[in-house]
Structures are given as structure tokens and as C-alpha cells.
Amino acid sequence: MTGARDADHEGVVGDGYPAGAGWVVAAYGELDQDTLGPLEEALAAAADQYRLVVLDAGSVTFGDSSFLNLLLQVHRLTTLRIAAPGDQLRRLFALTGADTVLSLYPSVEDAVRAS
């Protein structure tokens, strides 16, 4: 996928890659309003080209309300699945009720295989 893969998303986004019928975006580190730009670009590019986007959140150490807002926006554009969220993200999703809206999976493989 040109765009999301080729762009230099230094800091919070790793290389994206195809998986099944979708695209995986790997994120890591702290995601807040100051660091969110590259992830927003990568998710938007993936959503433009794929009906399924998996966010590999296994290496995300922190996410705030702006991160949550981004996920909810992308959820409206495509089928978004969140893979391997850590304890902090699970608490964020549970406290806000986002865990009833977003699809959470224990691994990227589970998120890709889910029907």
C-alpha cells in the first residue's frame, strides 16, 4: 500500500503490512494529542484502501482521550479491530465504554481471523 507503508512515521507508528483481506498498522509508545499525527495519517490511509484495518496496539504504553477519539473516528470509516491492547488501554476503553463499541482482540492473528 503506497502511502501508509512508505511514509516515515517516526516515533509512534511502525511499518504497516497486509494481513488477510486487511491492513495492519503497528503503533507504539505514548499516544496523545502531541504525538498522534503520524498514527492518524497511517490509519486514514489504510481506511481509504481497506475494509479491514487492524491496529496492533501491543506496544502502546499510553493513550489519552485524543487517541480514543481517533479510534472512534476510524471505526466509523472502516472495520477497525484493536489487537493486543495493554492494561492501560483496556482501562481507558472500559472507563469510557469504548470497549462496547470497539472490537478488541488478544492478538493481531485473532483480529485478522475474526469474522
PDB file of N, CA, C and O in Angstrom, residues 1-5 21-23 42-53 77-78:
ATOM      1  N   MET A   1       0.850  -1.167   0.000  1.00  0.00           N
ATOM      2  CA  MET A   1       0.000   0.000   0.000  1.00  0.00           C
ATOM      3  C   MET A   1       0.894   1.227   0.000  1.00  0.00           C
ATOM      4  O   MET A   1       1.637   1.465   0.916  1.00  0.00           O
ATOM      5  N   THR A   2       0.830   1.990  -0.999  1.00  0.00           N
ATOM      6  CA  THR A   2       1.608   3.205  -1.060  1.00  0.00           C
ATOM      7  C   THR A   2       0.977   4.215  -0.116  1.00  0.00           C
ATOM      8  O   THR A   2      -0.216   4.288   0.018  1.00  0.00           O
ATOM      9  N   GLY A   3       1.754   4.991   0.517  1.00  0.00           N
ATOM     10  CA  GLY A   3       1.233   5.984   1.452  1.00  0.00           C
ATOM     11  C   GLY A   3       1.515   5.558   2.869  1.00  0.00           C
ATOM     12  O   GLY A   3       2.490   5.971   3.456  1.00  0.00           O
ATOM     13  N   ALA A   4       0.664   4.705   3.439  1.00  0.00           N
ATOM     14  CA  ALA A   4       0.831   4.304   4.836  1.00  0.00           C
ATOM     15  C   ALA A   4       2.138   3.547   5.030  1.00  0.00           C
ATOM     16  O   ALA A   4       2.817   3.730   6.022  1.00  0.00           O
ATOM     17  N   ARG A   5       2.510   2.721   4.080  1.00  0.00           N
ATOM     18  CA  ARG A   5       3.734   1.937   4.226  1.00  0.00           C
ATOM     19  C   ARG A   5       4.971   2.784   3.963  1.00  0.00           C
ATOM     20  O   ARG A   5       5.967   2.663   4.659  1.00  0.00           O
ATOM     21  N   ALA A  21      -7.472 -10.006   4.331  1.00  0.00           N
ATOM     22  CA  ALA A  21      -8.119  -9.022   3.460  1.00  0.00           C
ATOM     23  C   ALA A  21      -7.927  -7.599   3.972  1.00  0.00           C
ATOM     24  O   ALA A  21      -8.539  -6.674   3.459  1.00  0.00           O
ATOM     25  N   GLY A  22      -7.083  -7.426   4.965  1.00  0.00           N
ATOM     26  CA  GLY A  22      -6.937  -6.112   5.579  1.00  0.00           C
ATOM     27  C   GLY A  22      -5.517  -5.620   5.648  1.00  0.00           C
ATOM     28  O   GLY A  22      -4.611  -6.155   5.007  1.00  0.00           O
ATOM     29  N   TRP A  23      -5.338  -4.585   6.438  1.00  0.00           N
ATOM     30  CA  TRP A  23      -4.054  -3.939   6.620  1.00  0.00           C
ATOM     31  C   TRP A  23      -3.810  -3.753   8.107  1.00  0.00           C
ATOM     32  O   TRP A  23      -4.707  -3.342   8.839  1.00  0.00           O
ATOM     33  N   ALA A  42      -1.566   7.252   9.106  1.00  0.00           N
ATOM     34  CA  ALA A  42      -1.457   5.840   8.732  1.00  0.00           C
ATOM     35  C   ALA A  42      -2.824   5.151   8.755  1.00  0.00           C
ATOM     36  O   ALA A  42      -3.153   4.379   7.842  1.00  0.00           O
ATOM     37  N   LEU A  43      -3.626   5.432   9.773  1.00  0.00           N
ATOM     38  CA  LEU A  43      -4.954   4.808   9.853  1.00  0.00           C
ATOM     39  C   LEU A  43      -5.881   5.328   8.761  1.00  0.00           C
ATOM     40  O   LEU A  43      -6.637   4.552   8.168  1.00  0.00           O
ATOM     41  N   ALA A  44      -5.828   6.619   8.477  1.00  0.00           N
ATOM     42  CA  ALA A  44      -6.671   7.185   7.412  1.00  0.00           C
ATOM     43  C   ALA A  44      -6.294   6.604   6.054  1.00  0.00           C
ATOM     44  O   ALA A  44      -7.178   6.255   5.252  1.00  0.00           O
ATOM     45  N   ALA A  45      -5.001   6.485   5.780  1.00  0.00           N
ATOM     46  CA  ALA A  45      -4.560   5.911   4.508  1.00  0.00           C
ATOM     47  C   ALA A  45      -5.013   4.458   4.384  1.00  0.00           C
ATOM     48  O   ALA A  45      -5.473   4.025   3.322  1.00  0.00           O
ATOM     49  N   ALA A  46      -4.897   3.708   5.460  1.00  0.00           N
ATOM     50  CA  ALA A  46      -5.331   2.307   5.436  1.00  0.00           C
ATOM     51  C   ALA A  46      -6.838   2.211   5.250  1.00  0.00           C
ATOM     52  O   ALA A  46      -7.325   1.382   4.474  1.00  0.00           O
ATOM     53  N   ALA A  47      -7.592   3.053   5.951  1.00  0.00           N
ATOM     54  CA  ALA A  47      -9.060   3.024   5.852  1.00  0.00           C
ATOM     55  C   ALA A  47      -9.532   3.392   4.455  1.00  0.00           C
ATOM     56  O   ALA A  47     -10.570   2.909   4.004  1.00  0.00           O
ATOM     57  N   ASP A  48      -8.772   4.240   3.757  1.00  0.00           N
ATOM     58  CA  ASP A  48      -9.131   4.608   2.386  1.00  0.00           C
ATOM     59  C   ASP A  48      -9.019   3.434   1.428  1.00  0.00           C
ATOM     60  O   ASP A  48      -9.700   3.400   0.410  1.00  0.00           O
ATOM     61  N   GLN A  49      -8.152   2.474   1.748  1.00  0.00           N
ATOM     62  CA  GLN A  49      -7.888   1.399   0.801  1.00  0.00           C
ATOM     63  C   GLN A  49      -8.356   0.025   1.243  1.00  0.00           C
ATOM     64  O   GLN A  49      -8.431  -0.885   0.423  1.00  0.00           O
ATOM     65  N   TYR A  50      -8.667  -0.141   2.523  1.00  0.00           N
ATOM     66  CA  TYR A  50      -9.029  -1.467   3.035  1.00  0.00           C
ATOM     67  C   TYR A  50     -10.310  -1.403   3.855  1.00  0.00           C
ATOM     68  O   TYR A  50     -10.518  -0.453   4.603  1.00  0.00           O
ATOM     69  N   ARG A  51     -11.122  -2.441   3.719  1.00  0.00           N
ATOM     70  CA  ARG A  51     -12.345  -2.527   4.519  1.00  0.00           C
ATOM     71  C   ARG A  51     -12.050  -2.982   5.938  1.00  0.00           C
ATOM     72  O   ARG A  51     -12.861  -2.787   6.829  1.00  0.00           O
ATOM     73  N   LEU A  52     -10.899  -3.609   6.151  1.00  0.00           N
ATOM     74  CA  LEU A  52     -10.491  -4.059   7.476  1.00  0.00           C
ATOM     75  C   LEU A  52      -9.139  -3.447   7.817  1.00  0.00           C
ATOM     76  O   LEU A  52      -8.183  -3.574   7.055  1.00  0.00           O
ATOM     77  N   VAL A  53      -9.090  -2.766   8.963  1.00  0.00           N
ATOM     78  CA  VAL A  53      -7.837  -2.211   9.467  1.00  0.00           C
ATOM     79  C   VAL A  53      -7.662  -2.741  10.886  1.00  0.00           C
ATOM     80  O   VAL A  53      -8.568  -2.649  11.715  1.00  0.00           O
ATOM     81  N   LEU A  77     -15.202   4.807   9.699  1.00  0.00           N
ATOM     82  CA  LEU A  77     -14.778   4.770   8.298  1.00  0.00           C
ATOM     83  C   LEU A  77     -14.576   3.366   7.746  1.00  0.00           C
ATOM     84  O   LEU A  77     -14.668   3.155   6.538  1.00  0.00           O
ATOM     85  N   THR A  78     -14.254   2.428   8.615  1.00  0.00           N
ATOM     86  CA  THR A  78     -13.876   1.087   8.180  1.00  0.00           C
ATOM     87  C   THR A  78     -14.117   0.111   9.328  1.00  0.00           C
ATOM     88  O   THR A  78     -14.493   0.523  10.417  1.00  0.00           O
TER      89      THR A  78
END
